[in-house]
Amino acid sequence: MRLVALSALVIFVLDQMSKLWVLSALNLDQRGTVEVFPPFLTFRMAWNRGVNFGLMAGDDDLTRWLLIAVALVIVAVVVVWIRRDPPGRMGLIGAGLLIGGALGNVIDRIFYGAVADFLNMSCCGIDNPFSFNVADIAIFAGAIGLVLFTPSKPPKKKAP
């Protein structure tokens, strides 16, 4: 579990520090957009009150606290799952990425009322309208890691 905790802590800190930097040092919430390496990387501020791509977005406190509760339940389920049936090293890192990212977005919802998204990537004539953050990347990578690196149990043989 140390590997899970360490992975989660690293992602949580990176996520929160990156958000603090773009909000405080870059003042991105006031500026709106900063072109870093256009069109491939742009910082574009977006306050996400929903889940991925703004789905289930709502301005009311019920939606906010419901999404916080869902994220915490997911974290708890992942912790119980990996304690009962520990995956290999890469699976544990994947679990830590998912947990750290989920907790980073929970902190945003608690303190800001929404998740601070700011990374925007476009390419090849396609203008991506969506922004994301370090936590979102970690959640996605962690979920993929859990799927790919958690060994499946062989089916139980039925007695004749």
mmCIF file of C-alpha atoms in Angstrom:
data_model
loop_
_atom_site.group_PDB
_atom_site.id
_atom_site.type_symbol
_atom_site.label_atom_id
_atom_site.label_comp_id
_atom_site.label_asym_id
_atom_site.label_seq_id
_atom_site.Cartn_x
_atom_site.Cartn_y
_atom_site.Cartn_z
ATOM 1 C CA MET A 1 0.000 0.000 0.000
ATOM 2 C CA ARG A 2 3.006 2.317 0.335
ATOM 3 C CA LEU A 3 3.388 2.396 -3.431
ATOM 4 C CA VAL A 4 -0.283 3.337 -3.820
ATOM 5 C CA ALA A 5 -0.002 6.070 -1.191
ATOM 6 C CA LEU A 6 3.214 7.453 -2.691
ATOM 7 C CA SER A 7 1.767 7.485 -6.231
ATOM 8 C CA ALA A 8 -1.411 9.151 -4.980
ATOM 9 C CA LEU A 9 0.538 11.755 -3.006
ATOM 10 C CA VAL A 10 2.799 12.654 -5.947
ATOM 11 C CA ILE A 11 -0.170 13.120 -8.289
ATOM 12 C CA PHE A 12 -2.179 15.030 -5.685
ATOM 13 C CA VAL A 13 0.697 17.448 -5.042
ATOM 14 C CA LEU A 14 1.490 17.910 -8.767
ATOM 15 C CA ASP A 15 -2.170 18.546 -9.514
ATOM 16 C CA GLN A 16 -2.710 21.050 -6.725
ATOM 17 C CA MET A 17 0.593 22.849 -7.372
ATOM 18 C CA SER A 18 -0.162 23.171 -11.100
ATOM 19 C CA LYS A 19 -3.601 24.607 -10.345
ATOM 20 C CA LEU A 20 -2.190 26.996 -7.766
ATOM 21 C CA TRP A 21 0.426 28.130 -10.291
ATOM 22 C CA VAL A 22 -2.023 28.816 -13.136
ATOM 23 C CA LEU A 23 -4.483 30.545 -10.820
ATOM 24 C CA SER A 24 -2.002 32.583 -8.783
ATOM 25 C CA ALA A 25 1.144 33.131 -10.838
ATOM 26 C CA LEU A 26 -0.442 33.156 -14.303
ATOM 27 C CA ASN A 27 -3.738 34.634 -13.117
ATOM 28 C CA LEU A 28 -5.386 32.401 -15.725
ATOM 29 C CA ASP A 29 -8.855 32.754 -14.230
ATOM 30 C CA GLN A 30 -8.686 36.454 -15.180
ATOM 31 C CA ARG A 31 -6.694 36.130 -18.424
ATOM 32 C CA GLY A 32 -8.699 33.218 -19.813
ATOM 33 C CA THR A 33 -6.100 31.927 -22.269
ATOM 34 C CA VAL A 34 -2.312 31.752 -22.504
ATOM 35 C CA GLU A 35 -0.805 30.287 -25.632
ATOM 36 C CA VAL A 36 2.148 28.113 -24.623
ATOM 37 C CA PHE A 37 2.953 26.151 -27.769
ATOM 38 C CA PRO A 38 0.039 26.837 -30.107
ATOM 39 C CA PRO A 39 -1.938 24.985 -31.269
ATOM 40 C CA PHE A 40 -0.543 21.962 -29.469
ATOM 41 C CA LEU A 41 -0.646 23.366 -25.935
ATOM 42 C CA THR A 42 -2.711 26.253 -24.679
ATOM 43 C CA PHE A 43 -3.683 27.107 -21.132
ATOM 44 C CA ARG A 44 -7.425 27.798 -21.340
ATOM 45 C CA MET A 45 -9.269 28.284 -18.062
ATOM 46 C CA ALA A 46 -12.456 26.315 -17.580
ATOM 47 C CA TRP A 47 -14.365 25.716 -14.369
ATOM 48 C CA ASN A 48 -15.891 22.263 -14.676
ATOM 49 C CA ARG A 49 -18.953 21.775 -12.493
ATOM 50 C CA GLY A 50 -19.671 18.335 -13.957
ATOM 51 C CA VAL A 51 -17.679 15.253 -14.845
ATOM 52 C CA ASN A 52 -15.613 14.723 -18.008
ATOM 53 C CA PHE A 53 -16.420 17.196 -20.779
ATOM 54 C CA GLY A 54 -18.837 19.007 -18.462
ATOM 55 C CA LEU A 55 -21.351 16.156 -18.405
ATOM 56 C CA MET A 56 -23.812 16.320 -15.497
ATOM 57 C CA ALA A 57 -22.817 19.937 -14.905
ATOM 58 C CA GLY A 58 -25.035 21.873 -12.576
ATOM 59 C CA ASP A 59 -24.659 25.083 -10.624
ATOM 60 C CA ASP A 60 -26.429 23.818 -7.542
ATOM 61 C CA ASP A 61 -24.736 22.576 -4.401
ATOM 62 C CA LEU A 62 -26.504 19.206 -4.655
ATOM 63 C CA THR A 63 -24.625 18.332 -7.861
ATOM 64 C CA ARG A 64 -21.345 19.508 -6.364
ATOM 65 C CA TRP A 65 -21.666 17.425 -3.192
ATOM 66 C CA LEU A 66 -23.026 14.434 -5.105
ATOM 67 C CA LEU A 67 -19.945 14.449 -7.356
ATOM 68 C CA ILE A 68 -17.692 14.756 -4.297
ATOM 69 C CA ALA A 69 -19.449 11.772 -2.706
ATOM 70 C CA VAL A 70 -19.199 9.699 -5.904
ATOM 71 C CA ALA A 71 -15.465 10.416 -6.172
ATOM 72 C CA LEU A 72 -14.882 9.452 -2.539
ATOM 73 C CA VAL A 73 -16.867 6.237 -2.976
ATOM 74 C CA ILE A 74 -14.773 5.370 -6.040
ATOM 75 C CA VAL A 75 -11.585 6.002 -4.044
ATOM 76 C CA ALA A 76 -12.869 3.762 -1.227
ATOM 77 C CA VAL A 77 -13.860 0.986 -3.656
ATOM 78 C CA VAL A 78 -10.421 1.070 -5.313
ATOM 79 C CA VAL A 79 -8.669 0.944 -1.925
ATOM 80 C CA VAL A 80 -10.775 -2.021 -0.759
ATOM 81 C CA TRP A 81 -10.315 -3.789 -4.102
ATOM 82 C CA ILE A 82 -6.518 -3.506 -4.155
ATOM 83 C CA ARG A 83 -6.231 -4.474 -0.486
ATOM 84 C CA ARG A 84 -8.297 -7.629 -1.036
ATOM 85 C CA ASP A 85 -6.689 -8.624 -4.318
ATOM 86 C CA PRO A 86 -3.444 -6.676 -4.780
ATOM 87 C CA PRO A 87 -2.403 -6.260 -8.393
ATOM 88 C CA GLY A 88 1.229 -6.155 -9.448
ATOM 89 C CA ARG A 89 3.477 -3.125 -9.088
ATOM 90 C CA MET A 90 2.061 -1.349 -12.169
ATOM 91 C CA GLY A 91 -1.497 -1.994 -11.001
ATOM 92 C CA LEU A 92 -0.677 -0.462 -7.617
ATOM 93 C CA ILE A 93 0.796 2.602 -9.313
ATOM 94 C CA GLY A 94 -2.337 2.823 -11.473
ATOM 95 C CA ALA A 95 -4.500 2.721 -8.355
ATOM 96 C CA GLY A 96 -2.414 5.496 -6.807
ATOM 97 C CA LEU A 97 -2.746 7.650 -9.929
ATOM 98 C CA LEU A 98 -6.517 7.235 -9.920
ATOM 99 C CA ILE A 99 -6.813 7.932 -6.192
ATOM 100 C CA GLY A 100 -4.511 10.981 -6.251
ATOM 101 C CA GLY A 101 -6.304 12.458 -9.260
ATOM 102 C CA ALA A 102 -9.756 11.871 -7.796
ATOM 103 C CA LEU A 103 -8.762 13.487 -4.496
ATOM 104 C CA GLY A 104 -7.221 16.452 -6.336
ATOM 105 C CA ASN A 105 -10.515 17.123 -8.102
ATOM 106 C CA VAL A 106 -12.446 16.629 -4.843
ATOM 107 C CA ILE A 107 -10.343 19.375 -3.208
ATOM 108 C CA ASP A 108 -11.194 21.701 -6.119
ATOM 109 C CA ARG A 109 -14.914 21.058 -5.706
ATOM 110 C CA ILE A 110 -14.693 21.687 -1.964
ATOM 111 C CA PHE A 111 -12.690 24.929 -2.148
ATOM 112 C CA TYR A 112 -13.691 26.384 -5.538
ATOM 113 C CA GLY A 113 -17.094 24.800 -6.115
ATOM 114 C CA ALA A 114 -15.819 23.387 -9.428
ATOM 115 C CA VAL A 115 -12.776 21.627 -10.880
ATOM 116 C CA ALA A 116 -10.089 23.939 -12.271
ATOM 117 C CA ASP A 117 -9.290 22.743 -15.802
ATOM 118 C CA PHE A 118 -6.655 24.576 -17.817
ATOM 119 C CA LEU A 119 -4.767 22.296 -20.210
ATOM 120 C CA ASN A 120 -5.977 22.427 -23.796
ATOM 121 C CA MET A 121 -4.412 20.549 -26.671
ATOM 122 C CA SER A 122 -5.316 20.809 -30.337
ATOM 123 C CA CYS A 123 -3.689 19.507 -33.461
ATOM 124 C CA CYS A 124 -3.910 19.130 -37.161
ATOM 125 C CA GLY A 125 -6.693 21.632 -37.821
ATOM 126 C CA ILE A 126 -8.896 20.225 -35.057
ATOM 127 C CA ASP A 127 -9.712 22.805 -32.389
ATOM 128 C CA ASN A 128 -10.362 20.991 -29.130
ATOM 129 C CA PRO A 129 -12.889 23.006 -27.096
ATOM 130 C CA PHE A 130 -12.263 21.072 -23.866
ATOM 131 C CA SER A 131 -9.755 21.702 -21.099
ATOM 132 C CA PHE A 132 -8.466 19.234 -18.538
ATOM 133 C CA ASN A 133 -5.928 19.095 -15.714
ATOM 134 C CA VAL A 134 -3.194 16.908 -14.212
ATOM 135 C CA ALA A 135 -5.741 15.034 -12.079
ATOM 136 C CA ASP A 136 -7.791 14.143 -15.154
ATOM 137 C CA ILE A 137 -4.705 12.715 -16.872
ATOM 138 C CA ALA A 138 -3.873 10.684 -13.749
ATOM 139 C CA ILE A 139 -7.428 9.355 -13.387
ATOM 140 C CA PHE A 140 -7.459 8.239 -17.016
ATOM 141 C CA ALA A 141 -3.968 6.706 -16.856
ATOM 142 C CA GLY A 142 -4.731 5.049 -13.520
ATOM 143 C CA ALA A 143 -7.940 3.468 -14.787
ATOM 144 C CA ILE A 144 -6.108 2.170 -17.866
ATOM 145 C CA GLY A 145 -3.324 0.866 -15.618
ATOM 146 C CA LEU A 146 -5.781 -0.973 -13.390
ATOM 147 C CA VAL A 147 -7.429 -2.583 -16.399
ATOM 148 C CA LEU A 148 -4.173 -3.581 -18.074
ATOM 149 C CA PHE A 149 -2.122 -4.576 -15.054
ATOM 150 C CA THR A 150 -4.638 -6.312 -12.804
ATOM 151 C CA PRO A 151 -4.413 -10.014 -13.515
ATOM 152 C CA SER A 152 -7.690 -11.719 -14.161
ATOM 153 C CA LYS A 153 -8.528 -14.752 -12.100
ATOM 154 C CA PRO A 154 -8.900 -17.999 -14.009
ATOM 155 C CA PRO A 155 -12.496 -19.217 -14.036
ATOM 156 C CA LYS A 156 -13.332 -21.715 -11.316
ATOM 157 C CA LYS A 157 -13.670 -25.247 -12.553
ATOM 158 C CA LYS A 158 -17.043 -26.823 -12.017
ATOM 159 C CA ALA A 159 -17.166 -30.123 -10.240
ATOM 160 C CA PRO A 160 -18.305 -33.007 -12.456
#
